[in-house]
Coordinates of C-alpha atoms in Angstrom, one line a residue:
M14 CA 0.0 -0.1 0.0
I15 CA 1.3 3.6 -0.8
D16 CA -0.2 6.3 1.6
V17 CA 0.5 10.1 1.1
S18 CA -0.4 12.5 3.7
R19 CA 0.1 16.2 4.3
D20 CA 2.0 17.4 7.2
V21 CA 2.8 21.2 8.3
F22 CA 5.7 21.9 10.4
R23 CA 6.1 25.5 12.2
L24 CA 9.3 27.6 11.5
A25 CA 11.1 28.9 14.5
Q26 CA 10.8 32.2 13.1
V27 CA 9.6 33.8 9.6
F28 CA 12.0 32.7 6.8
T29 CA 12.6 35.1 4.0
I30 CA 14.3 34.8 0.6
S31 CA 13.9 37.0 -2.5
R32 CA 11.0 35.1 -3.8
G33 CA 9.1 35.6 -0.5
S34 CA 8.4 34.7 3.2
R35 CA 7.0 31.6 5.1
T36 CA 6.1 30.8 8.6
E37 CA 5.6 27.0 8.1
A38 CA 6.9 24.1 5.8
K39 CA 4.5 22.0 4.1
V40 CA 5.4 18.8 3.2
L41 CA 4.3 15.5 1.8
T42 CA 4.7 12.2 3.7
V43 CA 4.6 8.9 1.9
R44 CA 4.4 5.6 3.5
I45 CA 4.8 2.2 1.8
T46 CA 3.7 -0.8 3.6
R47 CA 4.4 -4.4 2.3
G48 CA 4.3 -7.5 4.4
G49 CA 3.6 -5.8 7.4
V50 CA 6.9 -3.6 7.1
T51 CA 6.5 0.3 6.4
G52 CA 9.1 2.5 4.8
W53 CA 8.6 6.2 4.5
G54 CA 10.1 9.2 3.1
E55 CA 9.2 13.1 2.6
C56 CA 9.3 15.7 -0.1
V57 CA 8.8 19.4 -0.4
P58 CA 6.7 20.4 -3.6
Y59 CA 8.4 23.7 -5.0
A60 CA 6.5 26.4 -6.7
R61 CA 9.7 27.4 -8.6
Y62 CA 9.5 24.2 -10.5
G63 CA 5.6 24.2 -11.0
E64 CA 4.7 21.8 -8.2
T65 CA 2.0 22.2 -5.7
L66 CA 1.0 19.8 -3.0
E67 CA -2.1 18.7 -4.9
S68 CA 0.0 17.9 -8.1
V69 CA 2.7 16.1 -6.4
E70 CA 0.3 14.1 -4.3
A71 CA -1.7 13.1 -7.6
Q72 CA 1.8 11.9 -9.3
I73 CA 2.3 9.7 -6.1
R74 CA -1.1 8.3 -6.1
S75 CA -1.0 7.6 -9.8
L76 CA 1.8 5.0 -9.1
P77 CA 1.2 1.1 -9.2
E78 CA 1.1 -0.4 -5.6
A79 CA 3.8 -3.0 -6.4
I80 CA 6.2 -0.6 -8.0
D81 CA 10.0 -0.9 -7.1
R82 CA 12.7 1.5 -7.2
A83 CA 13.9 0.5 -10.7
A84 CA 10.5 1.0 -12.4
L85 CA 9.9 4.1 -10.4
Q86 CA 13.0 6.0 -12.1
D87 CA 10.8 5.9 -15.5
A88 CA 7.4 6.2 -13.9
L89 CA 7.7 9.8 -12.6
P90 CA 10.1 12.5 -13.7
A91 CA 12.9 14.0 -11.4
G92 CA 11.0 15.9 -8.8
A93 CA 9.5 15.8 -5.3
A94 CA 7.1 13.0 -6.0
R95 CA 9.7 10.6 -7.2
N96 CA 11.6 11.7 -4.2
A97 CA 9.6 10.8 -1.4
V98 CA 8.5 7.3 -3.0
D99 CA 12.3 6.6 -3.8
C100 CA 13.4 7.2 -0.1
A101 CA 10.4 5.4 1.3
L102 CA 11.3 2.4 -0.9
W103 CA 14.8 2.4 0.2
D104 CA 13.7 2.8 3.9
L105 CA 11.4 -0.2 3.4
E106 CA 14.0 -2.5 1.6
A107 CA 16.5 -1.7 4.5
K108 CA 14.0 -2.7 7.1
Q109 CA 13.0 -6.0 5.0
A110 CA 16.6 -6.8 4.9
G111 CA 17.3 -5.9 8.5
C112 CA 20.4 -3.7 7.6
R113 CA 20.9 0.2 7.1
V114 CA 20.2 1.9 3.5
W115 CA 24.1 2.9 3.5
E116 CA 25.0 -0.9 3.5
L117 CA 22.2 -1.7 0.7
A118 CA 23.7 1.1 -1.4
G119 CA 27.3 -0.3 -0.9
L120 CA 28.3 2.9 0.8
V121 CA 30.8 3.3 3.7
A122 CA 29.4 3.9 7.1
P123 CA 28.5 7.5 7.3
G124 CA 29.6 10.2 10.0
P125 CA 28.5 13.7 10.7
E126 CA 29.0 16.5 8.1
V127 CA 29.4 20.3 9.3
T128 CA 26.5 21.7 7.7
A129 CA 25.7 25.5 6.6
Y130 CA 23.1 27.4 8.6
T131 CA 21.0 29.8 6.6
L132 CA 20.2 33.3 7.6
S133 CA 17.0 34.7 6.5
L134 CA 16.9 37.8 4.3
D135 CA 16.2 41.0 6.3
T136 CA 17.6 44.5 6.8
P137 CA 21.2 44.7 7.1
E138 CA 20.8 45.5 10.8
A139 CA 18.8 42.4 11.5
M140 CA 21.0 40.0 9.5
Q141 CA 24.0 41.5 11.6
A142 CA 22.1 40.6 14.6
Q143 CA 21.4 37.1 13.2
A144 CA 25.0 36.6 12.2
T145 CA 26.1 37.7 15.8
Q146 CA 23.6 35.2 17.3
H147 CA 25.0 32.3 15.1
A148 CA 28.6 33.4 14.9
H149 CA 29.8 30.3 16.7
R150 CA 28.7 28.3 13.6
P151 CA 31.4 27.6 11.2
L152 CA 29.6 28.1 8.1
L153 CA 26.8 30.5 7.4
K154 CA 24.6 31.0 4.1
I155 CA 23.2 34.3 3.0
K156 CA 20.3 34.7 1.1
L157 CA 20.8 37.5 -1.3
G158 CA 19.6 38.7 -4.9
T159 CA 18.3 41.9 -4.3
P160 CA 19.5 45.7 -5.1
D161 CA 20.8 46.0 -1.4
D162 CA 23.1 42.9 -1.2
M163 CA 26.4 44.6 -0.3
P164 CA 25.2 46.3 2.9
R165 CA 23.6 43.0 4.0
L166 CA 26.8 41.0 3.1
E167 CA 29.1 43.5 5.2
A168 CA 26.8 43.4 8.1
V169 CA 26.8 39.7 8.3
R170 CA 30.7 39.8 8.3
A171 CA 30.8 42.2 10.7
G172 CA 28.5 40.1 12.8
A173 CA 30.2 36.8 12.4
P174 CA 33.9 37.6 11.3
G175 CA 35.2 34.1 11.8
A176 CA 32.7 32.1 10.1
R177 CA 33.0 31.0 6.5
I178 CA 30.2 32.4 4.4
I179 CA 28.4 31.3 1.3
V180 CA 26.1 33.3 -0.8
D181 CA 22.7 32.0 -2.4
A182 CA 21.6 34.9 -4.9
N183 CA 18.5 32.7 -5.9
E184 CA 18.9 33.6 -9.5
G185 CA 18.6 37.5 -8.9
W186 CA 21.8 38.8 -10.4
S187 CA 23.5 39.1 -13.9
A188 CA 26.8 38.2 -15.2
G189 CA 27.7 41.9 -14.8
V190 CA 26.4 42.2 -11.2
Y191 CA 28.4 39.3 -10.4
A192 CA 31.5 40.7 -12.0
D193 CA 31.1 43.8 -10.2
L194 CA 30.5 42.1 -6.8
A195 CA 33.2 39.5 -7.3
P196 CA 36.1 41.8 -5.6
H197 CA 33.9 42.6 -2.7
L198 CA 32.7 39.0 -2.2
L199 CA 36.7 38.0 -2.1
R200 CA 37.4 40.9 0.1
L201 CA 34.7 39.6 2.7
G202 CA 35.9 36.0 2.3
V203 CA 32.9 34.6 0.5
A204 CA 33.7 30.9 -0.3
L205 CA 30.9 30.3 -3.0
V206 CA 28.1 31.7 -4.8
E207 CA 25.0 29.6 -5.7
Q208 CA 23.0 30.2 -8.9
P209 CA 23.9 34.0 -9.5
L210 CA 21.6 34.1 -12.9
P211 CA 18.5 32.6 -13.6
A212 CA 18.7 29.1 -14.9
G213 CA 17.5 30.0 -18.4
E214 CA 20.0 32.7 -18.7
D215 CA 23.2 31.4 -17.3
D216 CA 24.9 31.0 -20.7
A217 CA 26.0 34.6 -20.0
L218 CA 28.4 33.1 -17.6
L219 CA 30.7 31.4 -20.5
G220 CA 33.9 33.0 -20.5
V221 CA 33.3 35.0 -17.4
T222 CA 36.2 34.9 -14.9
R223 CA 35.1 33.3 -11.6
P224 CA 37.2 34.2 -8.5
V225 CA 34.5 33.2 -6.5
P226 CA 33.3 29.7 -7.4
L227 CA 29.9 29.2 -8.6
C228 CA 27.5 26.6 -7.8
A229 CA 24.5 25.4 -10.0
D230 CA 21.2 25.2 -8.2
E231 CA 18.4 25.8 -10.2
S232 CA 20.4 24.8 -13.5
C233 CA 21.1 21.4 -12.1
H234 CA 18.6 18.7 -11.3
D235 CA 19.9 15.2 -12.2
R236 CA 22.7 13.8 -14.5
A237 CA 20.9 15.0 -17.7
S238 CA 21.8 18.7 -16.5
L239 CA 25.4 18.4 -16.4
A240 CA 26.2 18.9 -20.0
A241 CA 24.9 22.3 -20.0
L242 CA 27.1 23.4 -17.0
K243 CA 30.5 23.2 -18.7
G244 CA 32.3 26.5 -18.6
K245 CA 29.8 28.1 -16.3
Y246 CA 29.9 26.4 -13.0
D247 CA 32.6 24.7 -10.3
M248 CA 30.2 23.0 -8.3
V249 CA 26.8 21.4 -8.3
N250 CA 24.2 21.6 -5.7
I251 CA 22.4 18.3 -5.2
K252 CA 19.0 18.4 -3.6
L253 CA 17.0 15.1 -3.5
D254 CA 13.7 17.0 -4.2
K255 CA 15.5 17.9 -7.5
T256 CA 17.0 14.5 -8.4
G257 CA 13.8 12.7 -7.5
G258 CA 15.3 10.7 -4.8
L259 CA 18.3 9.0 -3.3
T260 CA 18.9 6.8 -6.3
E261 CA 19.6 9.6 -8.7
A262 CA 21.2 11.7 -6.1
L263 CA 23.9 9.2 -5.8
A264 CA 24.1 8.8 -9.5
L265 CA 24.6 12.6 -9.9
R266 CA 27.1 13.0 -7.3
D267 CA 29.2 10.3 -8.7
A268 CA 28.8 11.7 -12.4
A269 CA 29.4 15.2 -11.3
R270 CA 32.9 14.2 -9.4
A271 CA 33.8 12.4 -12.4
E272 CA 33.4 15.5 -14.4
S273 CA 35.5 17.4 -11.9
Y274 CA 32.6 19.2 -10.3
D275 CA 32.7 19.9 -6.5
V276 CA 29.8 18.7 -4.8
M277 CA 27.2 20.6 -2.6
V278 CA 24.4 18.8 -1.0
G279 CA 21.5 21.1 -0.1
C280 CA 17.9 21.0 0.9
M281 CA 14.3 22.5 0.9
V282 CA 13.0 23.7 4.2
G283 CA 11.6 20.3 5.6
S284 CA 12.0 18.0 8.5
S285 CA 14.6 15.5 9.7
L286 CA 12.9 12.7 7.5
A287 CA 13.7 14.8 4.4
M288 CA 17.3 15.4 5.3
A289 CA 18.2 11.8 6.5
P290 CA 18.8 10.4 3.1
A291 CA 20.7 13.5 1.9
V292 CA 23.1 12.9 4.7
L293 CA 24.5 9.7 2.9
V294 CA 25.0 11.9 0.0
A295 CA 26.8 14.5 1.6
Q296 CA 29.4 12.2 3.0
G297 CA 32.6 13.9 1.7
A298 CA 30.9 16.7 0.1
A299 CA 32.8 20.2 -0.3
I300 CA 29.7 21.9 1.2
T301 CA 26.8 20.5 3.1
D302 CA 23.5 22.6 3.6
L303 CA 21.2 20.5 5.5
D304 CA 19.8 22.9 7.9
G305 CA 16.1 22.6 7.4
P306 CA 15.3 21.1 10.9
L307 CA 17.5 23.8 12.7
L308 CA 14.8 26.3 11.0
L309 CA 11.9 24.4 12.4
A310 CA 10.0 25.0 15.9
E311 CA 9.1 21.2 15.6
D312 CA 10.2 18.3 14.1
R313 CA 9.7 14.3 13.7
E314 CA 10.1 11.9 16.6
E315 CA 13.7 10.7 16.8
P316 CA 15.0 13.7 14.8
L317 CA 18.6 14.3 13.3
L318 CA 21.3 15.1 15.9
F319 CA 22.9 18.4 15.1
D320 CA 26.0 19.3 17.4
E321 CA 29.5 20.9 17.0
A322 CA 30.5 17.9 14.5
G323 CA 27.5 18.7 12.3
V324 CA 24.6 16.8 11.2
H325 CA 24.7 13.2 12.2
P326 CA 23.3 10.3 10.1
S327 CA 19.8 9.2 11.2
V328 CA 18.9 6.6 13.7
P329 CA 17.1 3.5 12.5
G330 CA 13.8 4.6 14.1
L331 CA 13.8 8.0 11.8
W332 CA 14.9 6.5 8.4
G333 CA 17.4 4.2 6.8

């Protein structure tokens, strides 16, 4: 049986990016039960990719009850629906086999990975206060992509002088804006810029000097995306809601590394259930950005552990 339900998790505070604000995370939870054993997974439908809770739920409900992971890859396109079902099937298989998912996948035993913590887009003064509050964290992520980015970036650096900083422009810049900002990004110690240009306009990055590495997010969904990234990006951001699950995420990670891209593993704003499979993909990644649960006021039972070592792999009671 394939069951899908909607869950809502309150955020600890209003979370804002250049596209808007939210106070809660709305997710779909998939449970697949066979022979008295249940595996589960979570996805976050994303409007940027034309997804809604209703459309993704309909995709999941269209699947045959007995579908397996191999058939699933062709039954649904890369996206949120396939992600939740794929991760639920991995969890189910591990429980049926009496082992962990990482063992099924032929991976080494996972450990904790230092994760970025995302600061919400706000006034420079408010962002400096956020940065000061989280200055103990080794890696901070800033959501930018507005006409007033530099004051915000300066404020965050002042609030957290010792932290590494990565910037997510959320498709809000142009090649010219990036070129103008690059010297300042270097001066302020920015380690990486995610998706500076709209995905459909990033050919403008061809031939552009990249003193600060660029990471493809909206421009990279699965392995089929890699060919179009040549000469534009240095890194790819792997998110399971884009790849359509753990199966393709692991394949994309290996293919990207084979083509000399660094790997970042990111997330939508979801619960620990959504992050748990991504922790396996994040092993050895250049950047891990799996802070979704840190932004929530409530989470799943047996949530992921976050401490000074980073985000830890899930316990079997959560997933995998």
